[in-house]
Coordinates of C-alpha atoms in Angstrom, one line a residue:
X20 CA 6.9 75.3 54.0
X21 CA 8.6 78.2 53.0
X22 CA 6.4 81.0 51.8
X23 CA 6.1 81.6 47.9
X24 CA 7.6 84.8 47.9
X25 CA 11.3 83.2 48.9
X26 CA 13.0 80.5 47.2
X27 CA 13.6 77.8 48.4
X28 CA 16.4 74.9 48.4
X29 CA 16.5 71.4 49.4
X30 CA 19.8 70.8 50.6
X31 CA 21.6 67.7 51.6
X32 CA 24.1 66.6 52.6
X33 CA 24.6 70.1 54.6
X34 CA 25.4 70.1 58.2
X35 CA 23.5 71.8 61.4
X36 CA 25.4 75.1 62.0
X37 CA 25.6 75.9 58.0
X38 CA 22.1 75.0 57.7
X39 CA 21.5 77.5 60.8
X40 CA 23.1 80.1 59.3
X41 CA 21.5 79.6 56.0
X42 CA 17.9 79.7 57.7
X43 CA 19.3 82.4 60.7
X44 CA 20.7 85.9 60.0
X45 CA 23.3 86.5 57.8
X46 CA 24.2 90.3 58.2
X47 CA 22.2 93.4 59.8
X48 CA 19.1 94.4 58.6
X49 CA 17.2 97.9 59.3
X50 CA 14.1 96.6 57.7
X51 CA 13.4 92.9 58.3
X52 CA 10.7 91.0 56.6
X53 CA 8.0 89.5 58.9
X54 CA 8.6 85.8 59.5
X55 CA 6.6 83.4 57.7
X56 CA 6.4 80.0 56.3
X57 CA 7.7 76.5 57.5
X58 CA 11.0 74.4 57.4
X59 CA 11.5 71.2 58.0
X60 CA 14.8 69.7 58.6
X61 CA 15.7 66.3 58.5
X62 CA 18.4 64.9 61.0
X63 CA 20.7 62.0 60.7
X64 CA 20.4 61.6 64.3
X65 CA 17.8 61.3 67.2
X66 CA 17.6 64.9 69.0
X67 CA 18.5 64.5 72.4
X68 CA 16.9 66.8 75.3
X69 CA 20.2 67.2 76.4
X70 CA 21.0 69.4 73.3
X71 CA 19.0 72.2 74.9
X72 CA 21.2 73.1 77.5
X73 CA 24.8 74.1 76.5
X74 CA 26.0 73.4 80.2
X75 CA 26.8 69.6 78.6
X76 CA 27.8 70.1 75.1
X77 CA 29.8 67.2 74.4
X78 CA 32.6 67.9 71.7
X79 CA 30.6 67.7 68.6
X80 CA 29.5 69.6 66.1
X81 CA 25.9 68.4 65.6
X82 CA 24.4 69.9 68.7
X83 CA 25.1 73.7 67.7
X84 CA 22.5 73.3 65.2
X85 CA 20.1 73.0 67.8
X86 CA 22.1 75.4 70.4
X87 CA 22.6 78.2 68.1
X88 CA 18.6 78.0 66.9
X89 CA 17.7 78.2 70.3
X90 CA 20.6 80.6 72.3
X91 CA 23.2 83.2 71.5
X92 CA 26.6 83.6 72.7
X93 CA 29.1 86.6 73.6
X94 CA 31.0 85.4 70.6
X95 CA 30.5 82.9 68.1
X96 CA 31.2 82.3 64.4
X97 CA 29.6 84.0 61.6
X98 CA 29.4 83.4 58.1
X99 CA 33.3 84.5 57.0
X100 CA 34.4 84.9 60.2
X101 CA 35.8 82.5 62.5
X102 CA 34.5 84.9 65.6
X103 CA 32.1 87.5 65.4
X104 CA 30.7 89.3 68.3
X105 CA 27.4 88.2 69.4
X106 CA 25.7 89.0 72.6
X107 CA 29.0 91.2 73.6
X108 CA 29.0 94.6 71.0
X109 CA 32.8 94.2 71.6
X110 CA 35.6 92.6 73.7
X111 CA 39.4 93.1 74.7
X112 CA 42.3 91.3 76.3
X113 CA 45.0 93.2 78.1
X114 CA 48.2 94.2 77.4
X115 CA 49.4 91.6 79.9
X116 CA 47.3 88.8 78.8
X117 CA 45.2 87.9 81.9
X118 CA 42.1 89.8 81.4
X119 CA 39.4 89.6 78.8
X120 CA 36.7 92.1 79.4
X121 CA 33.4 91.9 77.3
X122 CA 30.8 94.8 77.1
X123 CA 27.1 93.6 75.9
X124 CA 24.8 95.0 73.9
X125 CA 22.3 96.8 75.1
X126 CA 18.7 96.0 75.5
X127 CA 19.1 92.3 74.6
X128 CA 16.4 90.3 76.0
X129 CA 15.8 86.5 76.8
X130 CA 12.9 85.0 75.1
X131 CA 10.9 85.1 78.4
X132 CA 11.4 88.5 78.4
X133 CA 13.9 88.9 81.4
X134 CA 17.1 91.2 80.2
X135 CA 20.4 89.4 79.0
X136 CA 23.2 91.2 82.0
X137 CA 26.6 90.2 83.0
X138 CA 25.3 88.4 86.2
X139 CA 24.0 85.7 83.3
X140 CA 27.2 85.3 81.2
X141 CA 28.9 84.7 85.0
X142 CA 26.2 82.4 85.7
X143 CA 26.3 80.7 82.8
X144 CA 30.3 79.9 82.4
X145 CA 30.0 79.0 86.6
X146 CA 27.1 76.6 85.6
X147 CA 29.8 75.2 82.5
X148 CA 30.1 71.2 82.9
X149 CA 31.2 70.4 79.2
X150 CA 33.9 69.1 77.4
X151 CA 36.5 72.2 78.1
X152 CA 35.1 72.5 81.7
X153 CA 38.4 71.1 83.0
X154 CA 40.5 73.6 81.0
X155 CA 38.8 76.5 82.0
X156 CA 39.1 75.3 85.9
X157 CA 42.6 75.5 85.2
X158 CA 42.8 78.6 83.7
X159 CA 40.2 81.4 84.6
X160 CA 40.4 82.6 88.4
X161 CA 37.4 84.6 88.6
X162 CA 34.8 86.3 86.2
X163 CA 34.3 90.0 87.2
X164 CA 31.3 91.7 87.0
X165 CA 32.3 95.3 86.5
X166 CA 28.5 96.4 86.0
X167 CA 25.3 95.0 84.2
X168 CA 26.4 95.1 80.8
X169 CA 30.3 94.5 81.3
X170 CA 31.5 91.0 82.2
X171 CA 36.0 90.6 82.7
X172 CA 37.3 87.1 82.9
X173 CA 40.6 87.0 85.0
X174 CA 42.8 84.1 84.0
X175 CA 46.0 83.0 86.2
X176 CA 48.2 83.5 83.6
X177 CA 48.6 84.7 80.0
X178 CA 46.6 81.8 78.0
X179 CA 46.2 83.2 74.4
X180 CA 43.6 80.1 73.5
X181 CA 41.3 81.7 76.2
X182 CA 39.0 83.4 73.0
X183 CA 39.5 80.0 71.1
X184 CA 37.7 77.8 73.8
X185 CA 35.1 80.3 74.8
X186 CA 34.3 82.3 71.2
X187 CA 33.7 79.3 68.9
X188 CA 32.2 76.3 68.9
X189 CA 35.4 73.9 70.9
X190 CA 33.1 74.8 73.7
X191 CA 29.6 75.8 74.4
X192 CA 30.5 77.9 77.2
X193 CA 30.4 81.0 75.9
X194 CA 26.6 80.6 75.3
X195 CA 24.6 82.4 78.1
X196 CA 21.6 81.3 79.5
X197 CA 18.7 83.0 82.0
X198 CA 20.4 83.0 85.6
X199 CA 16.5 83.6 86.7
X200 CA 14.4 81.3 84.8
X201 CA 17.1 78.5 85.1
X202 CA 17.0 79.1 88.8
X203 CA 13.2 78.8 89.0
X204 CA 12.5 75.7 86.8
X205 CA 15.8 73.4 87.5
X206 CA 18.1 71.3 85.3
X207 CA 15.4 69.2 83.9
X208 CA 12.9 71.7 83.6
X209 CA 15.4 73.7 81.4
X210 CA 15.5 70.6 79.1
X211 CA 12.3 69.9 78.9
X212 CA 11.0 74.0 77.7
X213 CA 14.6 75.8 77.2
X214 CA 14.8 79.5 76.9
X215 CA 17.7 81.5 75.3
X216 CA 18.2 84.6 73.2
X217 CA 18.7 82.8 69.9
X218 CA 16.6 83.9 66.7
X219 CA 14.3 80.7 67.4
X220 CA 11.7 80.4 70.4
X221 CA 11.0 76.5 71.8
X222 CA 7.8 75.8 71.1
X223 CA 7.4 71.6 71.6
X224 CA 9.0 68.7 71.5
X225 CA 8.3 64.9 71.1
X226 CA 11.8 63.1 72.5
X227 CA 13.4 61.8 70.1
X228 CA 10.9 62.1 67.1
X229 CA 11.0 65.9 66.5
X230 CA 11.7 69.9 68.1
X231 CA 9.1 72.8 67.0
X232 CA 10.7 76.0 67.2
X233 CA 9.4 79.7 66.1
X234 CA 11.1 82.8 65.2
X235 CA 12.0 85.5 67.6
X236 CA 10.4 88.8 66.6
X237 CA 13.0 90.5 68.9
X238 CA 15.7 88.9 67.7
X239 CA 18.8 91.5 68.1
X240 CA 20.6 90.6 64.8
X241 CA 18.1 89.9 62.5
X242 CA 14.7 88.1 62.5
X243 CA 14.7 84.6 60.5
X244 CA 13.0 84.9 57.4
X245 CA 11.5 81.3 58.0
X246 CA 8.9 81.6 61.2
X247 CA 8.4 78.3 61.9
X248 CA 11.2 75.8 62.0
X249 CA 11.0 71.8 62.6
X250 CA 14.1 69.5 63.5
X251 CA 13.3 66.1 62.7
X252 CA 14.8 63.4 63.9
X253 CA 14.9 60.9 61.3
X254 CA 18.1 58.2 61.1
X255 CA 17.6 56.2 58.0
X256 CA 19.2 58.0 54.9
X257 CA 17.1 56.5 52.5
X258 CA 14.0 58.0 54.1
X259 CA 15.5 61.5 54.4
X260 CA 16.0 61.6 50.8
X261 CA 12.2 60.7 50.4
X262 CA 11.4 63.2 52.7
X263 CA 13.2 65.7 50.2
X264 CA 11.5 64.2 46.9
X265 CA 8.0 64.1 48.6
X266 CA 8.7 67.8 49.9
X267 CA 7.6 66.3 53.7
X268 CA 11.4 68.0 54.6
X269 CA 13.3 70.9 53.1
X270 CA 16.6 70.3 54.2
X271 CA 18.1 66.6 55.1
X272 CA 21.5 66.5 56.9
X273 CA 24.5 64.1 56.2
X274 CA 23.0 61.6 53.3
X275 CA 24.5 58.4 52.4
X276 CA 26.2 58.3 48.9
X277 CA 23.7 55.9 47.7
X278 CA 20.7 57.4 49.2
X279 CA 22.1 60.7 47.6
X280 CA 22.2 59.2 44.6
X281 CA 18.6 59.1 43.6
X282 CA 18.2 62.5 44.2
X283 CA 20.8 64.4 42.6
X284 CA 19.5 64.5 39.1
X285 CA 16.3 66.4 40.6
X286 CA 15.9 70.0 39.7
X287 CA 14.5 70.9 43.0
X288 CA 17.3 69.1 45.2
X289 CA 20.4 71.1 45.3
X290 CA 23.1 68.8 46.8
X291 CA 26.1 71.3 49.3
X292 CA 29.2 69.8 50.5
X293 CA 30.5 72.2 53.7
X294 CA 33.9 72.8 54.6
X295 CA 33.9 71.6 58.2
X296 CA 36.5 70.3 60.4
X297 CA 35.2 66.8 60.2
X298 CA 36.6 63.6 59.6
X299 CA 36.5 59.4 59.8
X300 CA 39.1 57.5 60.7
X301 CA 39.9 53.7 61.9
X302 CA 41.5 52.9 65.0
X303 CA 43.6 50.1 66.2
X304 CA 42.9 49.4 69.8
X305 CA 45.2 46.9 70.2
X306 CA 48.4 48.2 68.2
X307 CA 49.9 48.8 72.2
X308 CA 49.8 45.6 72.9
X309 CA 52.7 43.4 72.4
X310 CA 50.6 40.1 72.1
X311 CA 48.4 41.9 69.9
X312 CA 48.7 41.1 65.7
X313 CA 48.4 44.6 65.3
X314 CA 51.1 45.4 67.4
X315 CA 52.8 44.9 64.5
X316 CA 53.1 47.7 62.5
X317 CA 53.3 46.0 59.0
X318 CA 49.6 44.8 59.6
X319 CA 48.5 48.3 60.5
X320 CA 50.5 49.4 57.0
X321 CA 48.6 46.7 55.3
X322 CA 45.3 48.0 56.4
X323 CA 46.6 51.5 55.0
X324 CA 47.0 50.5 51.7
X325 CA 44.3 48.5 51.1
X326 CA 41.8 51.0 51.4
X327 CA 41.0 53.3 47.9
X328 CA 39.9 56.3 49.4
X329 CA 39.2 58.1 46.1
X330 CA 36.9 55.3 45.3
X331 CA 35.3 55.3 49.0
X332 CA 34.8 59.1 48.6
X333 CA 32.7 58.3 45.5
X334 CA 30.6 55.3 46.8
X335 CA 30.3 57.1 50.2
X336 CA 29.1 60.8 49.2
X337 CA 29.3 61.1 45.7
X338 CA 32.8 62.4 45.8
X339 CA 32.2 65.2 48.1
X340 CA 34.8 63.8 50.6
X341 CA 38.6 64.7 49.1
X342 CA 40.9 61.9 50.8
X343 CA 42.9 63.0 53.8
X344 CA 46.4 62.1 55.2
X345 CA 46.5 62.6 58.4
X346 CA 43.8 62.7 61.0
X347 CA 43.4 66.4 62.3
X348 CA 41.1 68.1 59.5
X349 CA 42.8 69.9 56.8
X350 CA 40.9 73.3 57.5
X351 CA 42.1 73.6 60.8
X352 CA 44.4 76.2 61.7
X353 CA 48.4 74.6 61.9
X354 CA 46.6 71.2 60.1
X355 CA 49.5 69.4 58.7
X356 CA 48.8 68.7 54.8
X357 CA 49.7 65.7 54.3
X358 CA 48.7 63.6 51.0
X359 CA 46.8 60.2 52.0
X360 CA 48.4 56.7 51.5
X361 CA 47.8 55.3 47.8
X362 CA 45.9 52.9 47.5
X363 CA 47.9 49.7 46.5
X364 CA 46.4 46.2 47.1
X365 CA 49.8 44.1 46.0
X366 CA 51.4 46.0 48.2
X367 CA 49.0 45.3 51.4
X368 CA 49.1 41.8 50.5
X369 CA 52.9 41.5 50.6
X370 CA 53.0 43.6 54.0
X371 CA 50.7 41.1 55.3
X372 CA 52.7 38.0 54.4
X373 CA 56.0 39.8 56.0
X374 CA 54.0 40.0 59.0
X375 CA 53.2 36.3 59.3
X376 CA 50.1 36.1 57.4
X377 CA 50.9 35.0 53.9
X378 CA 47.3 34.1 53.8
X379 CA 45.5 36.7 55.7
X380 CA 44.2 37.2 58.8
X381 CA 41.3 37.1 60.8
X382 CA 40.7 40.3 62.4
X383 CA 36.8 39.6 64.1
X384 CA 34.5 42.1 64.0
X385 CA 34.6 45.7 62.7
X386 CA 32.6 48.5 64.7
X387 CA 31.3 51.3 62.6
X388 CA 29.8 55.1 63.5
X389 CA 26.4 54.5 62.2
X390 CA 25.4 57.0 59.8
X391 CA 27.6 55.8 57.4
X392 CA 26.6 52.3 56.1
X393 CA 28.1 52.7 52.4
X394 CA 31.1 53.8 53.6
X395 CA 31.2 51.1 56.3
X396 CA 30.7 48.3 54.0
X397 CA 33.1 49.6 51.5
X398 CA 36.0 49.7 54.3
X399 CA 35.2 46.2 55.0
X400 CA 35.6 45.1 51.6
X401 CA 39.2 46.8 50.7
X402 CA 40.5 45.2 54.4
X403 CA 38.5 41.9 53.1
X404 CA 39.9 41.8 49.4
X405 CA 43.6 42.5 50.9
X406 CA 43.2 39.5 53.2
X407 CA 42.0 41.1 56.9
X408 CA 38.8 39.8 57.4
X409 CA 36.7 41.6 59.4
X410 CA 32.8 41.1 60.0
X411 CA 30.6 44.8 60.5
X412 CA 29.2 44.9 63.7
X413 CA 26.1 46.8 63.7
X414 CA 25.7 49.1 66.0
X415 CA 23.1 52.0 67.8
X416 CA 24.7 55.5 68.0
X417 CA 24.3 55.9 71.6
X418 CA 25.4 52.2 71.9
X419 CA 28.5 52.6 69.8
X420 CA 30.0 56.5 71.4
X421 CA 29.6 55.0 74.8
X422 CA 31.6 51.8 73.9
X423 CA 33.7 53.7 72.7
X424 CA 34.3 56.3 75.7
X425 CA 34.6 53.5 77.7
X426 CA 37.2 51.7 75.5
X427 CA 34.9 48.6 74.9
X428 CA 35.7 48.5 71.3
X429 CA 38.4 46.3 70.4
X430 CA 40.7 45.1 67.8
X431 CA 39.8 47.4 64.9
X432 CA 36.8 50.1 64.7
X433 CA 35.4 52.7 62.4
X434 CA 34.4 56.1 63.9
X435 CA 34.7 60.0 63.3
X436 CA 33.7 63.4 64.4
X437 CA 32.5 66.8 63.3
X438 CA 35.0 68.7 65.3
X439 CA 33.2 71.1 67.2
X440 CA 35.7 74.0 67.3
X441 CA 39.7 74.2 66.7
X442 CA 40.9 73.7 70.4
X443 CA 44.0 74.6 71.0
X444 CA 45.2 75.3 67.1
X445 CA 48.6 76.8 68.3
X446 CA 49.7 73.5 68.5
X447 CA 50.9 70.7 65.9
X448 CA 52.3 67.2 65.8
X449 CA 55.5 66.2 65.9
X450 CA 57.4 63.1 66.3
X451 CA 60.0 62.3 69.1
X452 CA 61.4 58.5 69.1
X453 CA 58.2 56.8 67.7
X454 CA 55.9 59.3 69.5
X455 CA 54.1 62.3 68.9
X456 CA 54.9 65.1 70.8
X457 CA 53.1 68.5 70.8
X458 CA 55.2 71.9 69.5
X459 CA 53.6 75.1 70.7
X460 CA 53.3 77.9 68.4
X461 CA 53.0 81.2 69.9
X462 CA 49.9 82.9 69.0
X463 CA 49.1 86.0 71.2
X464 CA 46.2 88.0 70.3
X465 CA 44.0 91.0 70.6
X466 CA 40.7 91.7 69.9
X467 CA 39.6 95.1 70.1
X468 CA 35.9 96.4 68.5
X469 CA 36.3 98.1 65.1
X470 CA 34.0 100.1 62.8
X471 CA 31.2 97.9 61.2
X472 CA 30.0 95.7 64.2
X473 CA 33.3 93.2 63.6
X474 CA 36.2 93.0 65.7
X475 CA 39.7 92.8 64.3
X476 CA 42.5 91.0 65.6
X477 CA 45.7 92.8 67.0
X478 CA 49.0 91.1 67.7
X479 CA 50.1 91.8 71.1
X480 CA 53.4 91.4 73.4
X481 CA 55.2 88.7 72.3
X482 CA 53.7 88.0 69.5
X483 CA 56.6 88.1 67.3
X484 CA 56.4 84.0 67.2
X485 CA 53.9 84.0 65.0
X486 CA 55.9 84.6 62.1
X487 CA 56.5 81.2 60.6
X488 CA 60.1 81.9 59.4
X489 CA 60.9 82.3 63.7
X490 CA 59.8 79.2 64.3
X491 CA 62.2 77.7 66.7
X492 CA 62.2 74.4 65.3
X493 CA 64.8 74.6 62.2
X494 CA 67.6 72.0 62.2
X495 CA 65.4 69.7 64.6
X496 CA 66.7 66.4 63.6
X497 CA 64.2 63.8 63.1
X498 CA 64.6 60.8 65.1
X499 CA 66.5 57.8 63.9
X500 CA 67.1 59.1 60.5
X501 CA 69.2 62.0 60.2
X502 CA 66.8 63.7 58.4
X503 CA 66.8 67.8 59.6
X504 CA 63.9 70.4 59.7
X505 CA 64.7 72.7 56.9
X506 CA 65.8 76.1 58.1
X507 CA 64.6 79.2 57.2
X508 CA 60.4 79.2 55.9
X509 CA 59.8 76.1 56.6
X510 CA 55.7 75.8 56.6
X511 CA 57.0 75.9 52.6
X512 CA 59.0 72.4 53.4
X513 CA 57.6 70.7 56.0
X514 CA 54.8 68.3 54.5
X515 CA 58.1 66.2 53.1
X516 CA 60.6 66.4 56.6
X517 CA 57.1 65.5 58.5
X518 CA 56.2 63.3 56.4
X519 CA 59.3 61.4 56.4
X520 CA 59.6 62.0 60.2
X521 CA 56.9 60.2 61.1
X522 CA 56.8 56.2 62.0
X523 CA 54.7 55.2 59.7
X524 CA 51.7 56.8 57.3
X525 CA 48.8 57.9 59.4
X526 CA 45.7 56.5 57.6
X527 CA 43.0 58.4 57.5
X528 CA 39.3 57.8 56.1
X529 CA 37.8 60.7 55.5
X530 CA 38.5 64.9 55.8
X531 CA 36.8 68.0 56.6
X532 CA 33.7 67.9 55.2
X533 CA 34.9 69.2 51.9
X534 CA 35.3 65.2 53.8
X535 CA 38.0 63.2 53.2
X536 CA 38.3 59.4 54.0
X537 CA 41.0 58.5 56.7
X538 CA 42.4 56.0 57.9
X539 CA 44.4 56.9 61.1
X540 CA 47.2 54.2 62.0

């Protein structure tokens, strides 16, 4: 447990990288207190060995929490800041675009003792195999290294998301591991005893039951205040909020609304809602199928409107979760804000009965992200009540994400994600004859090192576009109904013209985690 001298708060509902940063370092200090005490965090999900090594970050939030305990990165996000510099004391692109050069601090040190150089951060984006490994193939030529403590990226041409992919979480390739040790021990021996230059050592591990890490005395930024720090795997919501009551964990991640329920009158539980880019949603597999009912897009309407998201929200997490209206998290940069679909049963009802089904349908069985049982069951009721009857299939985690990657699910499913980082946020959704098209936004930037450890963004050539009131888009004419982009500012007009532009009202379930429910059609 934590030691007497600090306070400490139970917190639910909270997810991995906030809890990180509440347990990690939170600004500079000359005069750190010696680590002491024990946490113990309780996870909605079984901690996979994979986590350890950032190489295969898939594109999901939840494994930061254990990447960002255990490794550092050049760049990463800080409490208030979007991107902080990390590993790298500072960083700048060039006046043309095509060449980011960082220079690391010095004296930083692996947990194994070997030194942190550039021949590790080259190693370690070479070694890259996750979800943006594609995307960087296609748009950094060669990394540079100019000497041990300066690293330059040369791209093939002038890609201003470069410092998006590689300095937040959208990727984990930014993270740099031991060129040496890796070398030595392999792939799987890397898994099974990781070492980085986090704030937290690896210690042990029992797969899939719990991780033991301990505080790094030599920690550049700051040394956790917490030395010893357990990750817990533990799936069942209802027992996580035990855990809380009977103090066996201090933090538990991602509680149902009725397991949260029973613990929110406690003094000693503090219940936190994080802004996050996550969301839910429900997808219609079938909708591009002509022979398919949901082809037709008065049944997918139906579905839309017989869901009360407010109501949802409150059975689901205690009204933490403000409904959305469209699918790409509201506290992403560009994110449309768009109000969700009332709720309006009489109105699903007659939408079904236009479609053919005066009385109902039945739509088979519903797939759900596990995780979320009240919510689940609740979706299944509205579609139920309006006269879609579905049947909840249960599923395992790892069962359901890899039906899902390999488009097993069918008819209609539940899922979500915590978006791990805002890839690509110079783009937004348009329409163009029934289809979305993507609009680029201009977004050229420069980061040079400022006073204070913190690096400020600079505009740069060309970056004139980023003024709103340029955009390039006024008096585009909305498809099929006449209907004109407003010219002049139009981020103060567009919710209605987009709104209005699109085919039909994109459901969505649930939002950032402020959370929303969403329901995407």
């Amino acid at each position: 447990m934590i030691s007497a001298q600090r306070v400490l708060w139970r917190l639910a509902f909270s997810l991995l990288l906030a809890a990180m940063l509440v347990l990690g370092a939170t600004a500079v200090s000359e005069a750190a207190p010696t680590p002491s005490g024990r946490a113990v965090m309780a996870w909605h999900v079984t901690i996979a060995p994979s986590w350890f090594d950032p190489s295969t970050a898939p594109p999901q939030i939840t494994p930061f929490g254990m990447l960002y305990a255990i490794h550092d990165a050049l760049v990463r996000p800080y409490p208030g800041q979007k991107m902080g510099p990390s590993l790298a004391e500072s960083w700048e692109e060039s006046e043309d675009g095509l060449t980011y050069t960082f220079k690391l601090r010095p004296g930083l040190k692996f947990h194994n003792g070997d030194p942190v150089t550039a021949d590790d951060v080259k190693f370690s984006f070479n070694r890259y195999q996750g979800t943006g490994a594609q995307t960087f193939k296609d748009h950094v030529s060669e990394v540079e290294i100019v000497d041990p403590l300066i690293v330059r990226f040369h791209l093939k041409e002038s890609w201003p998301d470069f410092m998006t992919f590689y300095g937040i979480t959208a990727t984990a390739a930014g993270i740099v591991v031991p060129k040496k040790y890796l070398t030595e021990v392999g792939d799987d021996g890397f898994k099974r005893h990781p070492v980085g230059a986090g704030p937290y050592k690896f210690v042990s591990s029992k797969p899939g039951v719990e991780v033991v890490l301990e505080a790094d005395p030599g920690y550049w930024r700051r040394v956790p205040a917490v030395k010893t720090l357990v990750m817990r795997s533990i799936p069942d919501a209802t027992t996580r909020a035990l855990t809380l009551k009977t103090g066996e964990a201090d933090i538990a991640y991602a509680l149902d609304g009725t397991a949260a329920e029973g613990i929110k009158n406690d003094p000693d539980i503090k219940i936190v809602a994080t802004n996050h880019a996550s969301s839910q949603w429900i997808e219609f597999t079938e909708q591009w199928e002509p022979k398919s009912p949901w082809h037709d897009r008065r049944l997918r309407l139906a579905a839309n409107y017989a869901l009360d998201r407010q109501a949802i929200s409150d059975a689901g997490c205690l009204g933490f979760c403000p409904p959305a209206g469209v699918i790409v998290p509201r506290v992403m940069d560009y994110a449309l804000q768009v109000a969700p679909t009332p709720y309006d049963p009489a109105k699903a009802k007659r939408l079904l009965a236009e479609a053919g089904y005066p009385n109902g349908i039945d739509a088979g069985e519903f797939a759900a992200i596990p995780g979320f049982p009240t919510i689940a069951e609740a979706v299944m009721n509205y579609l139920n009540a309006a006269g879609i009857g579905v049947k909840l299939k249960q599923m395992e985690r790892a069962a359901f994400y890899g039906d899902w990657q390999a488009k097993r699910l069918r008819g209609v499913f539940m899922t979500g994600a915590g978006n791990s980082g805002n890839g690509e946020p110079g783009r937004s959704l348009h329409p163009v004859k029934g289809r979305l098209r993507l609009w680029r936004l201009s977004r050229h930037r420069r980061v040079v090192p400022a006073a204070g450890d913190r690096a400020r963004p600079r505009q740069a050539r060309g970056a004139a576009r980023q003024d709103p009131t340029a955009d390039d888009r006024s008096g585009h004419v909305c498809p099929g109904s006449g209907l004109s982009r407003p010219d002049g500012n139009w981020p103060a007009r567009h919710q209605a013209y987009d709104r209005r532009c699109l085919d039909e009202p994109v459901p969505v379930l649930r939002g950032p985690r402020d959370q929303g429910l969403r329901l995407s059609l």
